[in-house]
Coordinates of C-alpha atoms in Angstrom, one line a residue:
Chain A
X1 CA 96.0 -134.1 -164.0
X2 CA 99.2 -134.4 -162.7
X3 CA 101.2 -130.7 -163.2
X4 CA 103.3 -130.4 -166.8
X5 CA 103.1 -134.2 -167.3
X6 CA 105.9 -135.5 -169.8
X7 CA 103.6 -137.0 -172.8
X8 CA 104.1 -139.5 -175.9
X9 CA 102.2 -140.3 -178.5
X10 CA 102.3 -144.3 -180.3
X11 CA 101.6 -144.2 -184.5
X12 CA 101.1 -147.9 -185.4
X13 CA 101.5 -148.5 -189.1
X14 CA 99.7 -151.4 -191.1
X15 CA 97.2 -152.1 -192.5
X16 CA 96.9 -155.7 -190.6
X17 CA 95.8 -154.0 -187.8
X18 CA 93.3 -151.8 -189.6
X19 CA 92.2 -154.9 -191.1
X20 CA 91.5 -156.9 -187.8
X21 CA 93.7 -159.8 -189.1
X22 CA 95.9 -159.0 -186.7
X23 CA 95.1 -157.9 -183.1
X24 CA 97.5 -154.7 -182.0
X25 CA 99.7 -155.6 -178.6
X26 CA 101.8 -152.5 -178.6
X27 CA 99.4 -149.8 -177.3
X28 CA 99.3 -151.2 -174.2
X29 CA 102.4 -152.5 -173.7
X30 CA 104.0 -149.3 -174.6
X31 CA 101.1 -147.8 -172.2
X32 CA 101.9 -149.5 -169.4
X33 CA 105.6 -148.9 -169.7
X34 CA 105.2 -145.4 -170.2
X35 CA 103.3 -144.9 -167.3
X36 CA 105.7 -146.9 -164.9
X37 CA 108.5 -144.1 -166.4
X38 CA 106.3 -141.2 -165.1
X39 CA 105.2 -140.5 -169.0
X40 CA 101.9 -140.1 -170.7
X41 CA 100.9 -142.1 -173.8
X42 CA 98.3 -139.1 -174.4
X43 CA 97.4 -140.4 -178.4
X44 CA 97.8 -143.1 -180.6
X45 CA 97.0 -143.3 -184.4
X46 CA 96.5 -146.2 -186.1
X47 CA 97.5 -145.6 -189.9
X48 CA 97.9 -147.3 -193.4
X49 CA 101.1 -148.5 -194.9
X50 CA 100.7 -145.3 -197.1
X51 CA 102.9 -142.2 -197.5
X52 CA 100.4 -139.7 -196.8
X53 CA 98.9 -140.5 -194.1
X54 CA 102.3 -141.8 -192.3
X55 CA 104.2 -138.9 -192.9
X56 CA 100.8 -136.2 -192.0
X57 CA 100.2 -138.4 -188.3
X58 CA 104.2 -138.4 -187.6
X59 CA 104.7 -134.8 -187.9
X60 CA 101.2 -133.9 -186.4
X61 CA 102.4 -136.0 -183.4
X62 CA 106.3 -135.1 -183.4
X63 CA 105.0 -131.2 -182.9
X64 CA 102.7 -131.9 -179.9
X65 CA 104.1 -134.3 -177.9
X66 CA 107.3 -134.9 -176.3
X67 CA 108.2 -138.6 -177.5
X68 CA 106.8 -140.1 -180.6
X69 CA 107.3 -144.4 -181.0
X70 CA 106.4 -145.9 -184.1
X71 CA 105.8 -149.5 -184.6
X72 CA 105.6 -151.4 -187.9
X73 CA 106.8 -151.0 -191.3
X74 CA 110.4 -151.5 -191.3
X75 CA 111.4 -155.0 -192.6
X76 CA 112.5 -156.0 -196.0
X77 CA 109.3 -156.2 -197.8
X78 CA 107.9 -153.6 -200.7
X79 CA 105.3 -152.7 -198.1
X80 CA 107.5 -151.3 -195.3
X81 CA 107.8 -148.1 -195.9
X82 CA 108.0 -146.5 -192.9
X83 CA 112.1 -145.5 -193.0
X84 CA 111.3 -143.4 -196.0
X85 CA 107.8 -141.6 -194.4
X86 CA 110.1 -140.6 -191.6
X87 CA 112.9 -139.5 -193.4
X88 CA 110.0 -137.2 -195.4
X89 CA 108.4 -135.9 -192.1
X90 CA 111.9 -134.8 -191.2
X91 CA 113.2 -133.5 -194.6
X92 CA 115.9 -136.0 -194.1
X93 CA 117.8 -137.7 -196.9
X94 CA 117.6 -142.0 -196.4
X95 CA 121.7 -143.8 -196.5
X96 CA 122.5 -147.0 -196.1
X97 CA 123.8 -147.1 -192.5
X98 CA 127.4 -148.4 -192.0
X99 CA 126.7 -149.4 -188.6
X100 CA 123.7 -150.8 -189.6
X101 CA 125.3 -152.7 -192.3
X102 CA 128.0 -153.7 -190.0
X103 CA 125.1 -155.5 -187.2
X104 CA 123.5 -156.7 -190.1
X105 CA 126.4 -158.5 -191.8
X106 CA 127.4 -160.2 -188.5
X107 CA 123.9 -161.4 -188.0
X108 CA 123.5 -162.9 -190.9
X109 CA 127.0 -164.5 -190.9
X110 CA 125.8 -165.7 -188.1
X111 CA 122.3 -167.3 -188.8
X112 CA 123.6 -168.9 -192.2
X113 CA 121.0 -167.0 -194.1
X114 CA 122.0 -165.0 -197.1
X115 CA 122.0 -161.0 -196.9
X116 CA 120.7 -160.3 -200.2
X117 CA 119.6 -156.6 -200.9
X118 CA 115.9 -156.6 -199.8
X119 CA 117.7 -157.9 -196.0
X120 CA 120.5 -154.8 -196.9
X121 CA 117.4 -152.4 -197.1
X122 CA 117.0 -152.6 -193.5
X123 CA 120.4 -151.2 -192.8
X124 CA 118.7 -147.6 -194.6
X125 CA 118.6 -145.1 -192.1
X126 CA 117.6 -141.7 -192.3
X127 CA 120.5 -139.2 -192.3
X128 CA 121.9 -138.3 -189.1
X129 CA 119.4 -140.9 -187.0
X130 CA 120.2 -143.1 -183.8
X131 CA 120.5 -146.2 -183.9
X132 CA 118.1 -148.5 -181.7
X133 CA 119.6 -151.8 -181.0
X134 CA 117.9 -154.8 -181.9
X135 CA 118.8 -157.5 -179.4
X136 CA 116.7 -160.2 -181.2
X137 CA 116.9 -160.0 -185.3
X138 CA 119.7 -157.1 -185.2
X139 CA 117.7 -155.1 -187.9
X140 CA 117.9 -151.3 -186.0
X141 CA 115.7 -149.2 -185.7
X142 CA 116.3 -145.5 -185.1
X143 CA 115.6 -142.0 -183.4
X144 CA 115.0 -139.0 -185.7
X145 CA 114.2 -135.6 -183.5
X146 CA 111.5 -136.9 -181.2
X147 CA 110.8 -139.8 -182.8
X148 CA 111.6 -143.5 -181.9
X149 CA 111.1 -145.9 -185.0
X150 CA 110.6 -149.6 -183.7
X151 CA 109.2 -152.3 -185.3
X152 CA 105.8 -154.3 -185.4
X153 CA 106.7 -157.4 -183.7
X154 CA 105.6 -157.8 -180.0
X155 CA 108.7 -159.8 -179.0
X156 CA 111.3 -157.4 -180.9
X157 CA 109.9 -154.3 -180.2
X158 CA 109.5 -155.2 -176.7
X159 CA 113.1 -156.0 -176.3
X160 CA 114.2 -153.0 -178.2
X161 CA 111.7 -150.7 -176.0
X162 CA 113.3 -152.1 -173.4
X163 CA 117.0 -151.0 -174.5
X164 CA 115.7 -147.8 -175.0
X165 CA 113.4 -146.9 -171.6
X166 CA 116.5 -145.9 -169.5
X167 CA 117.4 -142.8 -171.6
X168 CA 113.7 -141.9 -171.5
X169 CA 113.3 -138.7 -168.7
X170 CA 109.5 -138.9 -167.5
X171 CA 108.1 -137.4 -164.8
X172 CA 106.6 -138.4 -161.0
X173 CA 105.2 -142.0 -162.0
X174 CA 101.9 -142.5 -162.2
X175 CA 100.4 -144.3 -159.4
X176 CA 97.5 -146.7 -159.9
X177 CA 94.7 -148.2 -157.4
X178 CA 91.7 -150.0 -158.2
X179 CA 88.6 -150.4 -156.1
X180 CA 86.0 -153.2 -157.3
X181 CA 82.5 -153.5 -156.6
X182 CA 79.6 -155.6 -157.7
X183 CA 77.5 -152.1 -157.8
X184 CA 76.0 -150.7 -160.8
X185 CA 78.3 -147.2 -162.7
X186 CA 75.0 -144.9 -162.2
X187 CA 74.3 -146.4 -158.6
X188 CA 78.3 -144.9 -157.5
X189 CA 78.0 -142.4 -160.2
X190 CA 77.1 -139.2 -158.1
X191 CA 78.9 -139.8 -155.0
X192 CA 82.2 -140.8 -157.5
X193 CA 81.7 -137.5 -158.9
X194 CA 81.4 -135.4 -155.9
X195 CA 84.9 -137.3 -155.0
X196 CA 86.3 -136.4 -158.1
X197 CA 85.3 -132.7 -157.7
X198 CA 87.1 -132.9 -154.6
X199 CA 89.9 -134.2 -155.8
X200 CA 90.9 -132.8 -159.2
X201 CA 94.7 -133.7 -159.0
X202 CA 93.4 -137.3 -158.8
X203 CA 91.9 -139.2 -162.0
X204 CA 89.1 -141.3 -161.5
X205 CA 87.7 -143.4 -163.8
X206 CA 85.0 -146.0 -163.9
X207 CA 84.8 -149.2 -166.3
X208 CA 81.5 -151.4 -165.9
X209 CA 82.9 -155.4 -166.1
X210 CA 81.3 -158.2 -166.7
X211 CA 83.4 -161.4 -165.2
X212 CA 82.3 -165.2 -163.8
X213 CA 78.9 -164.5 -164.4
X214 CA 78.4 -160.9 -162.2
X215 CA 78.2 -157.0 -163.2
X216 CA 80.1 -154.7 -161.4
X217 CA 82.5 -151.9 -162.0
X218 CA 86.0 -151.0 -161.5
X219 CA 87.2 -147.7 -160.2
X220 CA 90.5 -146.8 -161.2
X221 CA 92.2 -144.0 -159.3
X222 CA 95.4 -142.6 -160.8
X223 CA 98.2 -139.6 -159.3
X224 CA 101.4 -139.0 -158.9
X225 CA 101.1 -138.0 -154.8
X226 CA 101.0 -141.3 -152.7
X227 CA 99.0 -139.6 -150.2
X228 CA 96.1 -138.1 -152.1
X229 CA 95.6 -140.8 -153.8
X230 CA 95.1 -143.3 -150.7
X231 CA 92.7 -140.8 -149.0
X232 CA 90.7 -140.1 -152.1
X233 CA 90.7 -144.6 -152.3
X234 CA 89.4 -144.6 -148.9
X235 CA 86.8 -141.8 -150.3
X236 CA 86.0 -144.3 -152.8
X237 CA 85.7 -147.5 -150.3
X238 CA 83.8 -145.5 -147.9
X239 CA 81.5 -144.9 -150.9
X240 CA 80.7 -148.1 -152.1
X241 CA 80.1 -149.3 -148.4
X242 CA 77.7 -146.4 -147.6
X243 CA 75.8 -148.3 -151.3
X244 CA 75.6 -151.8 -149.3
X245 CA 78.4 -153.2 -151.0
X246 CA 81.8 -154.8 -150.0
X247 CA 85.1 -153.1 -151.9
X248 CA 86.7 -155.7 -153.9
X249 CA 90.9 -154.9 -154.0
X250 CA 91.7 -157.8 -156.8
X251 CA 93.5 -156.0 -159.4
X252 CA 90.8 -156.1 -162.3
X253 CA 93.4 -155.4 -165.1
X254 CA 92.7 -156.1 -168.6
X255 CA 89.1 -157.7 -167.5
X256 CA 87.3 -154.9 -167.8
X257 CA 86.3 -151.7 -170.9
X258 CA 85.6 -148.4 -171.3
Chain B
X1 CA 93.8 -150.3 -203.9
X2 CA 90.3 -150.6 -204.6
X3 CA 88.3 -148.0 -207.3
X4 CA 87.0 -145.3 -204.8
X5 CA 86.6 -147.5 -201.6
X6 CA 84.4 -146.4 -199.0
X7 CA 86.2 -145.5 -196.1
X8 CA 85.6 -145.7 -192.4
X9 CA 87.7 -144.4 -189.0
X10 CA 87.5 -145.0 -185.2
X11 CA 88.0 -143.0 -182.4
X12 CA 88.9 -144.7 -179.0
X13 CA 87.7 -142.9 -176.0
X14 CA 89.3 -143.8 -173.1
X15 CA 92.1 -143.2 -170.7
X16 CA 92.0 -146.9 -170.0
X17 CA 93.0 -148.2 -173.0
X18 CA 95.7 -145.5 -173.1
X19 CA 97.2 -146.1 -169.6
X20 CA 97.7 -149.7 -170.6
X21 CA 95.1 -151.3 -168.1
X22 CA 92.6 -152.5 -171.0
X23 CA 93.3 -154.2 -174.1
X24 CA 91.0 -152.8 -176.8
X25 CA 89.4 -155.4 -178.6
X26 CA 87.1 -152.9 -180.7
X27 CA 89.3 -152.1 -183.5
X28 CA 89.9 -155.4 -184.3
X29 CA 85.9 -156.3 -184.5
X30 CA 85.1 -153.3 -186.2
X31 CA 87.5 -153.6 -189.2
X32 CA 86.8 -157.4 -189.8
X33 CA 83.4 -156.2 -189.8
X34 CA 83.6 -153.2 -192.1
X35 CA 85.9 -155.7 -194.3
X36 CA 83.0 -158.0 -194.8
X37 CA 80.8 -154.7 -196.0
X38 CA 83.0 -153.4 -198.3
X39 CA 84.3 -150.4 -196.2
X40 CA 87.8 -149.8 -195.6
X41 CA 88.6 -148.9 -192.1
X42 CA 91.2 -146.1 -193.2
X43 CA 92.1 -144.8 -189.7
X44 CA 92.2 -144.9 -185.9
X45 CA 92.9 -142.7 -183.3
X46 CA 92.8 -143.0 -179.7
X47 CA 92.4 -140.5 -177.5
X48 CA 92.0 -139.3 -174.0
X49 CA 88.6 -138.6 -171.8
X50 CA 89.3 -134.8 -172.8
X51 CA 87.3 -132.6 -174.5
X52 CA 89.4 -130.8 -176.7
X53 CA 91.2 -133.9 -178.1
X54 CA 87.4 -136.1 -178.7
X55 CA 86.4 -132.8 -180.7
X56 CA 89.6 -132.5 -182.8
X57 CA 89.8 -135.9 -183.5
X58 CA 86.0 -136.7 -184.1
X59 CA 85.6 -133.5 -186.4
X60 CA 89.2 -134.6 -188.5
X61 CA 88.1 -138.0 -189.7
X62 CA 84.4 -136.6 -189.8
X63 CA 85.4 -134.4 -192.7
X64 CA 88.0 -137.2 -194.1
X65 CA 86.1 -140.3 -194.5
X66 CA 82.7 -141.5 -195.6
X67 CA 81.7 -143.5 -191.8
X68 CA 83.2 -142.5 -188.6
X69 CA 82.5 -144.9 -185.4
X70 CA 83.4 -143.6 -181.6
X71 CA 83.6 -146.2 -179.2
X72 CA 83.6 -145.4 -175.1
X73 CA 82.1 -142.6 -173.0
X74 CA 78.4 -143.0 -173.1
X75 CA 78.1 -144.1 -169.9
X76 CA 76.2 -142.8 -166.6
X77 CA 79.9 -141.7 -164.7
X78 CA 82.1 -138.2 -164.4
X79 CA 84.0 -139.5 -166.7
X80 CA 81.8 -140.2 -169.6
X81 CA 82.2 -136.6 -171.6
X82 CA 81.5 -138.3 -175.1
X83 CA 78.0 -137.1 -176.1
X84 CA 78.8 -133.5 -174.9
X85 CA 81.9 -133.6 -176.8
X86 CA 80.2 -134.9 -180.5
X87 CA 78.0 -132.4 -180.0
X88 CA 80.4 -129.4 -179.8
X89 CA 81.7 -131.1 -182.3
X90 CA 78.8 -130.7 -184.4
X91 CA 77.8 -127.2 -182.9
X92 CA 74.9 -129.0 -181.6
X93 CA 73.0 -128.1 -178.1
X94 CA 72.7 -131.9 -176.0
X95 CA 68.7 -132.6 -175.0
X96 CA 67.1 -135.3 -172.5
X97 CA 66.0 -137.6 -175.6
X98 CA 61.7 -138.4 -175.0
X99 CA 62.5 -141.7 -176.7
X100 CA 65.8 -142.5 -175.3
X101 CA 64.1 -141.5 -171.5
X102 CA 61.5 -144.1 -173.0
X103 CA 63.6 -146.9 -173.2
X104 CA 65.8 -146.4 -170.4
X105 CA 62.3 -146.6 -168.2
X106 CA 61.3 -149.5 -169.6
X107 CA 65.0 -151.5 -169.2
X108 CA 65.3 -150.0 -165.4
X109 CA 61.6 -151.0 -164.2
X110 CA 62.0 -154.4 -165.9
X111 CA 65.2 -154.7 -163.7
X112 CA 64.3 -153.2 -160.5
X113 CA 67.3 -150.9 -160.8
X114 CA 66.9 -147.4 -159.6
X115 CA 66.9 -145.0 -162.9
X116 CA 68.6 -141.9 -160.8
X117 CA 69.8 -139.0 -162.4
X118 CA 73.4 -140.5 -163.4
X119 CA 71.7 -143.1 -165.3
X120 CA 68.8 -140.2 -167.1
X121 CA 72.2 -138.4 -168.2
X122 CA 72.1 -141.7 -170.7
X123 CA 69.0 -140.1 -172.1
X124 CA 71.2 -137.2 -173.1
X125 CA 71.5 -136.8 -177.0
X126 CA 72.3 -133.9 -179.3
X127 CA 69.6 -132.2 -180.9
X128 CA 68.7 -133.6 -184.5
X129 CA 70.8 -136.9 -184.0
X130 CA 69.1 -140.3 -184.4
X131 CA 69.5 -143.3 -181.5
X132 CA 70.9 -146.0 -182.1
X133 CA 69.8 -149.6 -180.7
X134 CA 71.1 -150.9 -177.8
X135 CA 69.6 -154.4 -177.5
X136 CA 72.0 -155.2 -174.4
X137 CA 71.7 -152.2 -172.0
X138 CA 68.9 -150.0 -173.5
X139 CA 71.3 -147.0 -173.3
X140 CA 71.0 -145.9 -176.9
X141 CA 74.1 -144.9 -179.0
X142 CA 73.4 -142.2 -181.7
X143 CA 74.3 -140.9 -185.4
X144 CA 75.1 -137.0 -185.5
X145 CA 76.4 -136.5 -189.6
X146 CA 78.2 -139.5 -190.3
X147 CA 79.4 -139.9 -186.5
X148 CA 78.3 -143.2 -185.1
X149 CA 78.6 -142.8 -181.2
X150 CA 79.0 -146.2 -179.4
X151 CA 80.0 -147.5 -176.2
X152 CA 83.2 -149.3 -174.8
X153 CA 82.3 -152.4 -173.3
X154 CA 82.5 -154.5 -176.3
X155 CA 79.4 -157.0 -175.9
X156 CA 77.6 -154.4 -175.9
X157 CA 79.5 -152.1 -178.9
X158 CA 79.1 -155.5 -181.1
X159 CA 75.2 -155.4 -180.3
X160 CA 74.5 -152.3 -181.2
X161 CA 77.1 -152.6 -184.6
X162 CA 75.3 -155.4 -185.3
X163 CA 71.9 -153.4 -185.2
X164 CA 73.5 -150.8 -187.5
X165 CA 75.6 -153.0 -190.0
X166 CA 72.5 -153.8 -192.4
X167 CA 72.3 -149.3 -193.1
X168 CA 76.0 -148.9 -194.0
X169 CA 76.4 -148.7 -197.6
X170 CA 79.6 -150.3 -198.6
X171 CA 81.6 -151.2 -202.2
X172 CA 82.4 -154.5 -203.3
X173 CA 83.7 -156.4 -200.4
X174 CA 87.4 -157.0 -200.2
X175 CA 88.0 -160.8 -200.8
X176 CA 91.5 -161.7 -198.9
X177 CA 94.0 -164.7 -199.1
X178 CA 96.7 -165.7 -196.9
X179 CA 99.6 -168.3 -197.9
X180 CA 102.2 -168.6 -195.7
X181 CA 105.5 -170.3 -195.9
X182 CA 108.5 -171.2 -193.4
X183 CA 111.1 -168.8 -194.9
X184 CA 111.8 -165.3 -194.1
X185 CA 110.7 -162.6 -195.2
X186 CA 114.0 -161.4 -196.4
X187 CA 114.2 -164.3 -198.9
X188 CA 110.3 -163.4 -200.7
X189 CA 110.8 -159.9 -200.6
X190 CA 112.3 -159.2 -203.6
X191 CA 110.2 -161.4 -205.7
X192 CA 106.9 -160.4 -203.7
X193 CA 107.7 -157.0 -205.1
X194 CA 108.0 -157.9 -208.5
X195 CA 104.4 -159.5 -208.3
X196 CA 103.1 -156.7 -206.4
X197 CA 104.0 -154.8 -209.4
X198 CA 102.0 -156.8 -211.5
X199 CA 99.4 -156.3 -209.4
X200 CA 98.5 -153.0 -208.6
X201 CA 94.9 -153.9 -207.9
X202 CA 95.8 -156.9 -205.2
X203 CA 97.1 -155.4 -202.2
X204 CA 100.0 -157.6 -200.8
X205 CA 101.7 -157.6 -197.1
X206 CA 104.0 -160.0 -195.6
X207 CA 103.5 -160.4 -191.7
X208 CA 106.5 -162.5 -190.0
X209 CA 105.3 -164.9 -187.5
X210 CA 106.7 -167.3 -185.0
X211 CA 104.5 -169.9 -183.7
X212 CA 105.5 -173.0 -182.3
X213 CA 108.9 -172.7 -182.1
X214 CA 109.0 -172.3 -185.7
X215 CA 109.5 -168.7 -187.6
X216 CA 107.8 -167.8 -190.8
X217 CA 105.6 -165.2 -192.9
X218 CA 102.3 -164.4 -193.6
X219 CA 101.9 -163.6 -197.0
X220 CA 98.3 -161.9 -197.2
X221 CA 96.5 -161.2 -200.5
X222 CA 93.2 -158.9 -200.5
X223 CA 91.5 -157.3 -203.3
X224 CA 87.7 -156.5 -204.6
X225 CA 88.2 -158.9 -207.8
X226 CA 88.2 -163.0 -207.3
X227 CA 90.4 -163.8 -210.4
X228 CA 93.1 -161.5 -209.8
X229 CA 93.3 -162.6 -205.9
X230 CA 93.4 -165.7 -207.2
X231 CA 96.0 -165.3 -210.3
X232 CA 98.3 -163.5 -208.0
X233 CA 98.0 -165.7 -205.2
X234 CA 99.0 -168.6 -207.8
X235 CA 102.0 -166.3 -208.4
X236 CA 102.9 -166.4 -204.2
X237 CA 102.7 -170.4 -204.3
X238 CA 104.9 -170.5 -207.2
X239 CA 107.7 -167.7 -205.7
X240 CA 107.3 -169.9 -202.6
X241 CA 108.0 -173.2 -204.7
X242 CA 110.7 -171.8 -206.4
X243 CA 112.4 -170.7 -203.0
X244 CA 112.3 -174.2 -201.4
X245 CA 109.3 -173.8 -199.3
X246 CA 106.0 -175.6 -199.6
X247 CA 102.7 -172.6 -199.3
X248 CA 101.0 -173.6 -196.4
X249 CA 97.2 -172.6 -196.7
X250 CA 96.4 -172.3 -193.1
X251 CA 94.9 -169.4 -192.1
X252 CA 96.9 -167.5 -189.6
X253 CA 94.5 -164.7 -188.8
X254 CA 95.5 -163.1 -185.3
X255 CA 98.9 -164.8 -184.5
X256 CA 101.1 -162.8 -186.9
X257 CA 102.1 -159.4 -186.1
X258 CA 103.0 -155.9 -188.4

């Protein structure tokens, strides 16, 4: 609710992660970082390692948000695919990248291990792309338009986020408080909604938990103005006190669900 | 690569699990479990607590795929727009359910909780839809066409899947394999891709991994037919042989990444 928010959309590609053999960490990694640059993560797709639907969600994305991250899809193997689905969403041609080629070579040189041709194909780049530096395994990945191409691995695509979130221009951070209580969601329901009408530039939201044995729900208040969003918090503390129950301040992340 | 696979999506509901502050753990369950009943979950989007994303997502992957499953936003708070939104979505009017109001009753006089008016908004289902069980909290879930409307919390989401698992109709399961091996990707790729061309029925990914202090891939086989898994997975030991490394048979569900 904050005014003309900067927003970003996340397309993770595999289907690992569609398969639950492998559990996704990137969403809220990239979530949290976004937010702590003052930008949005608005939508995230989860797709198949298939041309179709990558190249469809990428462009769908790319049109309605400001920055689009991939993640997955861009190693050696017959299944990453994603370089090419990018290059099609853009109309781009795919080259093998000389500065690609160049951080590849030395990296290998280095490591000992040979850099046959499947390793080469990660030094394809779509035409006129950025490189992303790769701190970790050097294979780059790249910026196409409004799109940021980054691998599936946690540790590498963190560090390569990372290298990358300076040169991202957000907007007024998003600032976060949560208010605990061991209260039932339909017991602080009205009152929460009367404070939310109240305050519209503020974004309240309230997750039932269930932690060491007790019910209770966390309310999450979100804005970009310090001060509104300390006087709606005291709304919400005055709230849960007025219910017969004691505000809890412990930072609930990651314990709780929608 | 299955003949005609039934297909499945997700949407996400939640600005929680977009901002970062909660780990979703409902993808994950839900395509293990649609796995296991033959049905291929296709896609997943996440999206905001707004209405006119929840309606544009839910009605996209309504008309694309055979199942789709919400998960989030049932709940008695502000911020709980789901069952208003899948009924737009459906051009359906939302009515105080007689058997929903039924249960909720019976759950909130068994538990000496007050059943106010937050918690009767629970009762709220589109016209024509059927509930679904809810064996943890009583709040039903519902199907509208071949939306499935769940909640968040995942206890309770698994519950209430569980309840609605034995009705889905799905094709022949997809059988899976993993060997994995302590050489890199880079060094199986180009032989991988030789015996995924044999193989255009046995879908084949390579995962990297590192895991105690030791880097390696995932090589995972899934198809519908037991002999062919099993003749191609045969082919992966022998490529692995031939490249030095021993197949190692351990499952490595969950610690690999895209």
């Amino acid at each position: 609710m904050a005014d003309q928010p900067v927003t970003a959309a996340l397309c993770i590609i595999g289907n690992e992660i569609l398969s639950g053999r492998t559990q996704d960490k990137n969403l809220a990694y990239i979530g949290e970082r976004l937010n702590a640059l003052g930008i949005r993560l608005a939508e995230v797709r989860v797709v198949r390692d298939d041309e179709a639907a990558i190249v469809e969600a990428v462009r769908a994305l790319s049109e309605r948000y400001t920055y689009v991250f991939t993640s997955g899809g861009i190693g050696p193997t017959h299944d990453d695919i994603t370089t090419a689905c990018i290059a099609k969403a853009f109309g781009a041609e795919v080259e093998r990248n000389a500065e690609a080629m160049r951080r590849l070579t030395a990296h290998y040189a280095n490591t000992g291990i040979e850099f046959n041709e499947a390793r080469r194909k990660m030094a394809d780049i779509p035409v006129g792309a950025e490189l992303i530096d790769n701190p970790v395994s050097a294979a780059p990945g790249f910026i196409i338009g409004n799109v940021h191409v980054l691998p599936g691995v946690p540790r590498i695509m963190q560090a390569m986020f990372e290298g990358l979130a300076g040169r991202l221009t957000g907007g007024a951070p998003v600032l976060s408080h949560t208010v605990a209580c061991t209260i039932g969601e339909g017991t602080v329901a009205a009152g929460l909604g009367e404070i939310q009408a109240r305050y519209p530039d503020v974004e309240i939201g309230s997750y039932p938990y269930f932690r060491a044995g007790q019910f209770g729900t966390s309310l999450v208040l979100r804005a970009t103005d310090a001060d509104r969003l300390a006087a709606a918090a005291d709304e919400v503390r005055a709230l849960v006190r007025s219910l017969g129950a004691e505000p809890i301040e412990a930072d609930t992340s990651g314990e709780s669900a929608a």
